[in-house]
XYZ file of C-alpha atoms in Angstrom:
522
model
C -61.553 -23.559 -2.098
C -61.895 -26.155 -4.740
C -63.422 -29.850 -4.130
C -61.152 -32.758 -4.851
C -64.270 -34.601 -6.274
C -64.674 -34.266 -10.204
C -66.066 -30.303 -11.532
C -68.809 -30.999 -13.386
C -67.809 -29.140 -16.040
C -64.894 -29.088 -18.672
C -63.787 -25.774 -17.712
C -63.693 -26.069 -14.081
C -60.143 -28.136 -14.556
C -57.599 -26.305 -12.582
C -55.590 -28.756 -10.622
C -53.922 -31.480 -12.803
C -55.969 -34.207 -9.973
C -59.284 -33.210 -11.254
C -58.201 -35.316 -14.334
C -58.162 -37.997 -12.840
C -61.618 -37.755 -10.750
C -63.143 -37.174 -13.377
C -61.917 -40.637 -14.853
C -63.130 -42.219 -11.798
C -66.402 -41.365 -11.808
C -66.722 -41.948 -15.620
C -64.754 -45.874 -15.199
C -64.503 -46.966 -11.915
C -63.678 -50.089 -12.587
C -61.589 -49.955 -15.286
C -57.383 -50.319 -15.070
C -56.223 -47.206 -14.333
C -52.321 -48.296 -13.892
C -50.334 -51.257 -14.117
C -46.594 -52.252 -13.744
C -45.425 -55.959 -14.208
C -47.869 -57.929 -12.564
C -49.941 -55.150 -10.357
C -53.063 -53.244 -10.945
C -55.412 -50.929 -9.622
C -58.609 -49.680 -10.522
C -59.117 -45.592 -10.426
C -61.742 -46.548 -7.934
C -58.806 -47.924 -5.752
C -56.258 -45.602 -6.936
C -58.438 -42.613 -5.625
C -59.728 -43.922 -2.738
C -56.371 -45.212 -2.049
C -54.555 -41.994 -2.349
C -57.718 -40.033 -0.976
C -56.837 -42.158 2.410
C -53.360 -41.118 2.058
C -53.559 -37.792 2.119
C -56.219 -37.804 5.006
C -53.490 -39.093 6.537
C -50.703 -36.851 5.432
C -53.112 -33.689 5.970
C -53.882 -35.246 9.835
C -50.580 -35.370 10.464
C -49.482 -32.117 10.160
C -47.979 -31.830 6.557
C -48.495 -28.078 5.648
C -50.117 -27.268 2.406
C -47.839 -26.286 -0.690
C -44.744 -28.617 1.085
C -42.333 -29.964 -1.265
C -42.833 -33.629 -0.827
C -40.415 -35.973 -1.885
C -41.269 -39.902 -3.104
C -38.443 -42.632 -3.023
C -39.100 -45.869 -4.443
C -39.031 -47.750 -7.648
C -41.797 -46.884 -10.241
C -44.754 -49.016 -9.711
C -48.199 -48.294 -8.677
C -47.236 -46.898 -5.391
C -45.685 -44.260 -7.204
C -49.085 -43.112 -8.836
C -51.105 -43.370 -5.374
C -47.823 -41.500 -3.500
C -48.379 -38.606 -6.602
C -51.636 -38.640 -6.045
C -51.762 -38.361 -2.502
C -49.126 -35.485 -2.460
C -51.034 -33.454 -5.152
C -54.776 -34.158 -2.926
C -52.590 -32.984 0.242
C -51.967 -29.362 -1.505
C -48.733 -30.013 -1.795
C -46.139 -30.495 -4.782
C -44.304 -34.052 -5.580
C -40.397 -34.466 -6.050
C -39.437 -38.121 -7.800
C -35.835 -39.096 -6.449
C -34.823 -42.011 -8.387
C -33.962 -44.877 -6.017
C -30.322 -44.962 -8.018
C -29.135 -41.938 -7.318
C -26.011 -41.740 -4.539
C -26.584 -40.872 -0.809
C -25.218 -36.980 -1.472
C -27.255 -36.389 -4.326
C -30.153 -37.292 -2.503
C -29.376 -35.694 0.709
C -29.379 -32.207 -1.971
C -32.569 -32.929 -3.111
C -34.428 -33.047 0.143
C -32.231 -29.685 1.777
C -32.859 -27.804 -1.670
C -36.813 -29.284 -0.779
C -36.709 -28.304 2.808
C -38.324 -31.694 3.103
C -40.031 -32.576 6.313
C -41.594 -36.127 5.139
C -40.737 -38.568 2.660
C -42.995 -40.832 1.056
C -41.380 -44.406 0.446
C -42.636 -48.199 -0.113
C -41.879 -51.421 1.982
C -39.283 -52.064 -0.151
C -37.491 -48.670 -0.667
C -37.614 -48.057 2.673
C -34.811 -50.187 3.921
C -32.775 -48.207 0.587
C -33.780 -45.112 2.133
C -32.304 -45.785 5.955
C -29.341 -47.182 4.511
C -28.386 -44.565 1.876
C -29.087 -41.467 4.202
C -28.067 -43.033 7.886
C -30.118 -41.758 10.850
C -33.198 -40.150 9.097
C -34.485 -38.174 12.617
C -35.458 -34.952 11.495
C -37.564 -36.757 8.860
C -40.710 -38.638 8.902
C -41.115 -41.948 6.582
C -44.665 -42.339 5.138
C -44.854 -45.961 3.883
C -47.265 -45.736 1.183
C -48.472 -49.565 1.380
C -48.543 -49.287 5.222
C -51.180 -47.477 6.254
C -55.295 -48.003 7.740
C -56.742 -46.867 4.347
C -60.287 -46.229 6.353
C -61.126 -42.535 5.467
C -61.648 -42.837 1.899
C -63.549 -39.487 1.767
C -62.228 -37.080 -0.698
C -59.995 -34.475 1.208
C -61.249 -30.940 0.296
C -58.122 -28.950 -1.964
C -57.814 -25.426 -1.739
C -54.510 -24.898 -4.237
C -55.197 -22.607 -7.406
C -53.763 -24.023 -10.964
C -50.523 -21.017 -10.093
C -49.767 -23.539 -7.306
C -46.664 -25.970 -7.997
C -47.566 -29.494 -9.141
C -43.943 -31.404 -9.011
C -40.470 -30.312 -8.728
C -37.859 -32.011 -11.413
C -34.609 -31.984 -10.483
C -32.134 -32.172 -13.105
C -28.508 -31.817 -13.437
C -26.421 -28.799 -12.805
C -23.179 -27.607 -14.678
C -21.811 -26.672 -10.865
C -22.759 -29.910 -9.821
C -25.841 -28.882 -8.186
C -29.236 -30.747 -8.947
C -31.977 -27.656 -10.370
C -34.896 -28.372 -8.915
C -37.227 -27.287 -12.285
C -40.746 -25.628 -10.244
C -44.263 -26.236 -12.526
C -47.630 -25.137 -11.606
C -50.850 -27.164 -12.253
C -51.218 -24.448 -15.169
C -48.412 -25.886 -17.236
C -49.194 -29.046 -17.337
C -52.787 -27.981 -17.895
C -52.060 -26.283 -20.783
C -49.709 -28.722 -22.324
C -51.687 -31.824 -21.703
C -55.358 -30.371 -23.109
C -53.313 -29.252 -26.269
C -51.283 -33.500 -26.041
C -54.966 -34.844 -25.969
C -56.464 -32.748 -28.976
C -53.295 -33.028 -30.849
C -52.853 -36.770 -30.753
C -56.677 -37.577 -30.724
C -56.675 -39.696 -26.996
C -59.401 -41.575 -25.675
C -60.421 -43.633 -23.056
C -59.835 -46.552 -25.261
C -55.936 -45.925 -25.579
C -53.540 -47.512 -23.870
C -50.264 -45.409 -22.929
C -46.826 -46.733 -21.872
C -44.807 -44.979 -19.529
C -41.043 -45.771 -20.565
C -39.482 -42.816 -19.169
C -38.609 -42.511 -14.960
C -41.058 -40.278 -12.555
C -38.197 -37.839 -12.232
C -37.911 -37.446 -16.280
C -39.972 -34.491 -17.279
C -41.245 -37.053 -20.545
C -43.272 -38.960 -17.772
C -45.349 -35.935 -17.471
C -47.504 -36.593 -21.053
C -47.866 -40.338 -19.805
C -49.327 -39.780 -16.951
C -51.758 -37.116 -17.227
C -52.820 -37.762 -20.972
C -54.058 -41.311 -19.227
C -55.590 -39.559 -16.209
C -57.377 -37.239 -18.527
C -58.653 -39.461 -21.179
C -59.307 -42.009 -18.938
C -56.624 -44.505 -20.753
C -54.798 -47.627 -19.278
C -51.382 -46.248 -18.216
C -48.829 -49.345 -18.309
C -45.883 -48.291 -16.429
C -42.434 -50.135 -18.404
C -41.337 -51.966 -15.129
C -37.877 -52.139 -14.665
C -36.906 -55.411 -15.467
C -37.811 -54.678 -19.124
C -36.290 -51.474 -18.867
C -32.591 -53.620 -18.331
C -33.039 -55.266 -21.300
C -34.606 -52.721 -23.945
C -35.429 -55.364 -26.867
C -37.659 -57.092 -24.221
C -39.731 -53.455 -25.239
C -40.887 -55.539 -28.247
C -42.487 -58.336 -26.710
C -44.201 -55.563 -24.180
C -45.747 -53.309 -26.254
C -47.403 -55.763 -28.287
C -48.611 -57.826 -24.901
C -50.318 -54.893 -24.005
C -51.671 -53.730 -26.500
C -49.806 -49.903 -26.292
C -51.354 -47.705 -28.782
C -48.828 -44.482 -27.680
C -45.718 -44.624 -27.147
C -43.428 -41.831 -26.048
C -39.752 -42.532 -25.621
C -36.135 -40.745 -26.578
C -35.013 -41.695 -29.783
C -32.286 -43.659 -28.554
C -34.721 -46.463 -27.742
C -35.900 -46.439 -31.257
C -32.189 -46.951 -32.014
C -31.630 -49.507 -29.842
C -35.086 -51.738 -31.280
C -33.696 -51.447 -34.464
C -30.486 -52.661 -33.765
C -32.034 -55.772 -31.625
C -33.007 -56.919 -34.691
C -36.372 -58.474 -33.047
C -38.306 -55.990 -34.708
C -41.142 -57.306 -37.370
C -43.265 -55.818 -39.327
C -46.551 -57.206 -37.278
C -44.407 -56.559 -33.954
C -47.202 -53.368 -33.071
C -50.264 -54.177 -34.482
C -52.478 -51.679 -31.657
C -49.534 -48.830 -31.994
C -50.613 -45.455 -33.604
C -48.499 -43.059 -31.961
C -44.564 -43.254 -31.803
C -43.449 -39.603 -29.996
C -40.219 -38.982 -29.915
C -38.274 -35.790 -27.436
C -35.562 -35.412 -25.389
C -32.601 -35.747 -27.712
C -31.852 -35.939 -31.196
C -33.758 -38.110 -33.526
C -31.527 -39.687 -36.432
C -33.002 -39.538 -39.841
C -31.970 -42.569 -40.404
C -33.422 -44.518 -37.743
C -36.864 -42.184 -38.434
C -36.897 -43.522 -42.038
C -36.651 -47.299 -41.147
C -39.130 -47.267 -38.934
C -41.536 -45.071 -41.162
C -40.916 -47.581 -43.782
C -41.739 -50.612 -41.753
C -44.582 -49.486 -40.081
C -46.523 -47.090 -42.236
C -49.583 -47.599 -39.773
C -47.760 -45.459 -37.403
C -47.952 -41.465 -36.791
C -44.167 -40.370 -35.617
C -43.929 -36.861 -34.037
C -40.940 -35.163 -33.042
C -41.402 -33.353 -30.198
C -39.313 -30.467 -28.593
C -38.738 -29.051 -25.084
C -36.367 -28.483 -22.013
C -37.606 -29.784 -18.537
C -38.263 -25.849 -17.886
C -40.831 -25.495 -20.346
C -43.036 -28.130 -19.245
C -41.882 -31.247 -21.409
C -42.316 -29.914 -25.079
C -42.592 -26.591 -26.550
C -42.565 -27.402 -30.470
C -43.498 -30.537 -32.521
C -43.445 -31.471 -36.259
C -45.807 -35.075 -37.708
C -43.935 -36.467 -40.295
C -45.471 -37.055 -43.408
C -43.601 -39.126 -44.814
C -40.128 -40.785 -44.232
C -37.021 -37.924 -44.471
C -35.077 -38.414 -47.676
C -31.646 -40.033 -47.537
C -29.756 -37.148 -48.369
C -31.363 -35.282 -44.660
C -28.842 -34.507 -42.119
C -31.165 -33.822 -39.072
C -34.885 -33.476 -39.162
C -37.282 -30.513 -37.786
C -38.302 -29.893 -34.320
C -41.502 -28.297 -35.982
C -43.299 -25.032 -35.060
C -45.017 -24.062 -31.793
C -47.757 -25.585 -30.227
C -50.473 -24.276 -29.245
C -50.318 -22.019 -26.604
C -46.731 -21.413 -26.908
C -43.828 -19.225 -28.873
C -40.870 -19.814 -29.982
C -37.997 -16.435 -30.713
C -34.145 -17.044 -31.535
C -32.274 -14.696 -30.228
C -29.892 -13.736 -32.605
C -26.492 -13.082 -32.374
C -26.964 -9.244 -32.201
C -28.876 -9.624 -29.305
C -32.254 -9.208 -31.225
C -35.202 -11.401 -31.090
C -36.446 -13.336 -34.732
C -38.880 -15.396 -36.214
C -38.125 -14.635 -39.873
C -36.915 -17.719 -41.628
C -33.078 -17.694 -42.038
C -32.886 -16.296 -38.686
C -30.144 -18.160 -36.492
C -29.236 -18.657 -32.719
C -30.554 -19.345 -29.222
C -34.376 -20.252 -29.067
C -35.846 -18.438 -26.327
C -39.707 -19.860 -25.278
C -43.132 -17.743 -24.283
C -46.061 -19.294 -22.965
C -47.695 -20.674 -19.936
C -45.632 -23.699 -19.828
C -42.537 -21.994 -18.572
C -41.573 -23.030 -15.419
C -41.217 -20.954 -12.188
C -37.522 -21.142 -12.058
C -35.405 -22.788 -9.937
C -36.149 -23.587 -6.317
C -34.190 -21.926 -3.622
C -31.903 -20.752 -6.773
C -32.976 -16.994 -7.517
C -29.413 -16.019 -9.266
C -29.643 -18.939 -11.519
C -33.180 -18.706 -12.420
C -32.509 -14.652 -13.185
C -29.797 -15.574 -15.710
C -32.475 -17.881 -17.749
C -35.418 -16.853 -17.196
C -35.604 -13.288 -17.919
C -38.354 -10.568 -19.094
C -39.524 -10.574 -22.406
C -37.934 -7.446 -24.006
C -40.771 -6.330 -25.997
C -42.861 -6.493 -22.923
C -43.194 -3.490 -20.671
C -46.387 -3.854 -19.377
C -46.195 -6.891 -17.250
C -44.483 -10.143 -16.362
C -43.677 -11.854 -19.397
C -40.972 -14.843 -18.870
C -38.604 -15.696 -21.637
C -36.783 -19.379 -21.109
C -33.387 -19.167 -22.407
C -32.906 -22.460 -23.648
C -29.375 -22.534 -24.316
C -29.641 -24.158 -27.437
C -29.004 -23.351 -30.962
C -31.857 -23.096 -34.025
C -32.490 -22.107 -37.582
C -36.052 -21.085 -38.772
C -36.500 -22.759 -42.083
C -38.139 -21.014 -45.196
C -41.500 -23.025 -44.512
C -41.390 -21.956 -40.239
C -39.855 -24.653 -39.150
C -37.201 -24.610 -36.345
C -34.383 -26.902 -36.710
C -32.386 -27.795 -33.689
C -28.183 -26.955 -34.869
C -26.853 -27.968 -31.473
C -26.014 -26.821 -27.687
C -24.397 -23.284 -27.623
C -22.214 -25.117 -24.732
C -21.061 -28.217 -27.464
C -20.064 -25.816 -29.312
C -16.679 -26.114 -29.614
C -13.311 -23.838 -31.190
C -11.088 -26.258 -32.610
C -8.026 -25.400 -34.918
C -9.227 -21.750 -35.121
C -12.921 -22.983 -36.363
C -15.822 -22.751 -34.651
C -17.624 -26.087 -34.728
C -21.274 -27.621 -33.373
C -20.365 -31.429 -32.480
C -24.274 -31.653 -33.597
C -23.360 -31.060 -36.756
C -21.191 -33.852 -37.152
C -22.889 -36.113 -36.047
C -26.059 -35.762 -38.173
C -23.308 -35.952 -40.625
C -22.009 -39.209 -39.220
C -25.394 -41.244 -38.796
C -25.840 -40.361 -42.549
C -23.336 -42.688 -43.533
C -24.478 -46.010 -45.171
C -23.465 -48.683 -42.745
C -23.419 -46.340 -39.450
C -25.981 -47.872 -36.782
C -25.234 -45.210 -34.095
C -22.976 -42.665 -33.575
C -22.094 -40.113 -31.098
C -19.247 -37.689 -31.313
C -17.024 -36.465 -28.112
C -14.371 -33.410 -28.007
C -11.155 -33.671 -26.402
C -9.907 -30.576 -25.129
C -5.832 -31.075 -24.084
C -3.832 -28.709 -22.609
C -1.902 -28.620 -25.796
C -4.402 -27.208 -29.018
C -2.654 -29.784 -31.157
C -3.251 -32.790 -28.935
C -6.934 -31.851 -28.607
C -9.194 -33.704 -30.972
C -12.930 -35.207 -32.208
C -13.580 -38.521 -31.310
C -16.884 -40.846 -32.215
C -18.237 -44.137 -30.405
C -19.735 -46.000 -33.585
C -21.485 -48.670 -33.911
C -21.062 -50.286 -37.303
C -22.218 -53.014 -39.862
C -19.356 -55.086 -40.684
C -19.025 -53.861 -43.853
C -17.757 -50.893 -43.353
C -14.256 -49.692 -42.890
C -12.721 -47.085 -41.425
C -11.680 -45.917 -45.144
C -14.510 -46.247 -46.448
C -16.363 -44.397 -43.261
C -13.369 -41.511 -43.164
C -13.842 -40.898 -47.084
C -17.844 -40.580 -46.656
C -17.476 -37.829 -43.984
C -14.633 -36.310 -45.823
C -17.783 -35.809 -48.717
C -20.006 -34.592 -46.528
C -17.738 -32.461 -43.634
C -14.701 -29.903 -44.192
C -11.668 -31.565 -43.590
C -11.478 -30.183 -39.853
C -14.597 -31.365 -38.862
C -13.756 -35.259 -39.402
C -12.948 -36.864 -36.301
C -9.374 -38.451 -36.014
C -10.549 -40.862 -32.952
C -13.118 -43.448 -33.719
C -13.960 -46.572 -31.432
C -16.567 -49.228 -32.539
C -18.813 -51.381 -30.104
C -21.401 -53.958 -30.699
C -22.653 -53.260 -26.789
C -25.069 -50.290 -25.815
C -23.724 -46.830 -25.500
C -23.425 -45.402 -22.019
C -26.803 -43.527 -20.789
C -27.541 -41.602 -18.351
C -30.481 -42.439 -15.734
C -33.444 -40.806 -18.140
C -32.102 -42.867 -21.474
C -30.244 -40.038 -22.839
C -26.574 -40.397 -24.090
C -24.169 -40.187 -21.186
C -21.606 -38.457 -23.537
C -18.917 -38.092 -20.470
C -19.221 -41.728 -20.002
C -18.560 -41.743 -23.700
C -15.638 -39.614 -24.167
C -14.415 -41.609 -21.543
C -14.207 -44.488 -23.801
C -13.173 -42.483 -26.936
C -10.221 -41.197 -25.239
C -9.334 -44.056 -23.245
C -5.549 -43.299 -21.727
């Protein structure tokens, strides 16, 4: 059995709550979390969530439950994680946005007997999922928080940590499984890499349900760091972001590159807006090059790391520190090389696995960090999670990722596109990737993303882009760039410009079906 109270050693770290005890008993006065105008100690935090689970355990909650959390993210959120993890069990986010029958899958696919909510998500909760009898509410800020004495964990770091559910091509949420292990190994290797301390102070921009909120959280609870939680009132309004970061003092900040996107185009940016900032990490989607170079070039005080990784590998897999800004004639820019810990193969289109430079195709992922699978989902986690092939000796999971890379001469992996974007269009076979690192090249061209229109008729079928442009440029002058850069069948015939934000998708990613709504408007 393993003590919830802090190992006194390094190496005794083997559930992902040990981080934080140890924080406590090293500051236990000091800010632990904040969002808008709330705080709490990790004194308060732990005793807090310490109470919590005393109460959960008391009341009959069986270890290693799936316990889902519903309410907006806040500092009930941490002490609900917390309290889940110190009650052996594992901790689902739902985001409070999601609709009544997405929800209702997430706690059947959980087998949920309790859910954890707040004062104010609880009325959400009733009302979204009607007569809740065969489960219990636990209202985190609602409880006698008397028993403050640490409840005694018996898990082992193989145990599951959180379930992520993400969506599913059938429709289906996939609820992603992670030990302690994984994060373990992925947040000792975030720490080293980046340099963290006790004196950093981390944002958390991305949702509780978004895999990205992972290195947040635990890099803070390790270190010891502030964590300031991007409430969700500046969330609405991302140039607000600005203001925030500099009011308190962020020194790492982790966000998709759409936000950087979005900053620039706010045009509130200056070059003392970050003074504190050292650490701008970028993952989950495509980072323009030139939205990377701007910012490089404005704030040269900055370290910007691309970072790579499916929700199934535990965040990020592969990162590359830039240097210095990319040039203007780069289309796309590296997802980097391995961390530690972990490999990277493409899978070639043979069949074979590669990691000799020119080598093309699906990346496939090794290490610790790979997930379980997918709960209560044993045909779909067999079809992409499978045996390593050059391993006979014992389990060895593979993660197929599904998307498409090409080693470069130097080791680097560059990202080419999803191997479902890619797209057969007037007898060519074409990554919509492509074009648009070809598109956000152009001189003039803010933000682009390009859509595929499939019609039942080949010819009718066409590529569309959602642009936002200075007001310089014309569509001539845009078609003619791309026609220099693109064959001829790879320009897109359909282009709509907007001055408002593109469609996104709850974690901040492009919501490209909202998009191609737009593009191909009837």
């Amino acid at each position: 059995m393993v003590s919830n109270s802090s190992p006194s050693k390094k190496d005794m770290i083997n559930l992902v709550q040990q981080y934080f005890g140890e924080s406590r008993n090293r500051h236990p006065d000091k800010i632990a979390v904040s969002c808008g105008d709330q705080s709490m100690t990790f004194l308060e935090v732990d005793d807090t969530s310490n109470a919590a689970a005393n109460k959960l355990k008391s009341a009959g909650l069986p270890c290693k439950s799936f316990v889902p959390f519903f309410m907006k993210k806040g500092v009930n959120s941490i002490v609900s994680i917390m309290s889940i993890l110190k009650s052996d069990c594992a901790y689902v986010p739902i985001d409070t946005n999601s609709p009544a029958d997405r929800i209702a899958a997430i706690l059947k696919a959980s087998h949920a007997r309790l859910v954890i909510v707040d004062a104010e998500s609880r009325a959400l909760f009733e009302s979204l999922l009607g007569d809740t009898t065969d489960l219990d509410l636990f209202v985190i800020d609602d409880f006698d928080a008397t028993d403050c004495a640490a409840p005694r964990c018996e898990n082992l770091s193989i145990d599951i940590a959180y379930v992520l559910f993400t969506s599913g091509s059938t429709g289906v949420p996939k609820g992603v499984m992670i030990p302690h292990k994984a994060i373990l190994d992925y947040i000792d290797w975030c720490v080293e890499e980046y340099a963290l301390t006790e004196d950093d102070v981390i944002a958390n921009h991305a949702p509780l349900y978004f895999d990205n909120s992972t290195f947040d959280l635990y890099t803070a609870f390790k270190t010891g760091a502030e964590l300031h939680l991007v409430d969700e009132g500046v969330n609405a309004v991302i140039p607000r972001l600005v203001k925030w970061l500099r009011e308190r003092r962020v020194t790492t900040f982790f966000c998709v590159p759409s936000v950087l996107s979005m900053l620039l185009r706010s045009r509130r940016l200056k070059d003392d807006s970050f003074p504190n900032l050292r650490h701008v990490i970028c993952a989950g989607e495509v980072l323009p090059p030139d939205v990377l170079r701007v910012w490089m070039q404005k704030y040269p005080h900055i370290q910007f790391t691309n970072m790579y990784g499916p929700t199934e590998i535990t965040v990020d897999c592969s990162y590359h520190v830039f240097r210095e800004p990319p040039g203007a004639d780069e289309l796309n820019v590296p997802i980097g090389k391995a961390r530690n810990n972990m490999e990277l193969l493409v899978r070639t289109e043979d069949g074979s696995l590669s990691q000799t430079a020119g080598a093309s195709g699906e990346l496939l992922v090794r290490g610790t960090s790979v997930a379980y699978g997918y709960l209560g989902d044993e045909e779909r986690s067999k079809s992409v999670f499978i045996q390593n092939p050059a391993n006979e000796h014992f389990y060895d999971p593979l993660y197929c990722t599904g998307d498409l890379v090409e080693i470069r001469e130097n080791g680097d992996f560059m990202f080419c596109g999803r191997a479902d974007d890619q797209i057969k269009f007037l007898g060519h076979r074409i990554e919509l990737g492509e074009i648009e690192a070809a598109l956000v090249s152009v001189d003039g061209v803010l933000e682009g993303v390009v859509v595929y229109n499939e019609a039942p008729n080949t010819e009718d079928s066409a590529i569309g882009a959602l642009l936002n442009l200075d007001e310089s440029v014309s569509d001539a002058s845009l078609i003619e760039a791309l026609h220099s850069k693109l064959p001829p069948y790879m320009v897109p015939t359909v282009y709509v410009r907007t001055t408002e934000n593109f469609p996104q998708t709850a974690n901040g990613k492009y919501d490209r079906k909202a998009i191609r709504a737009l593009v191909f408007q009837p």
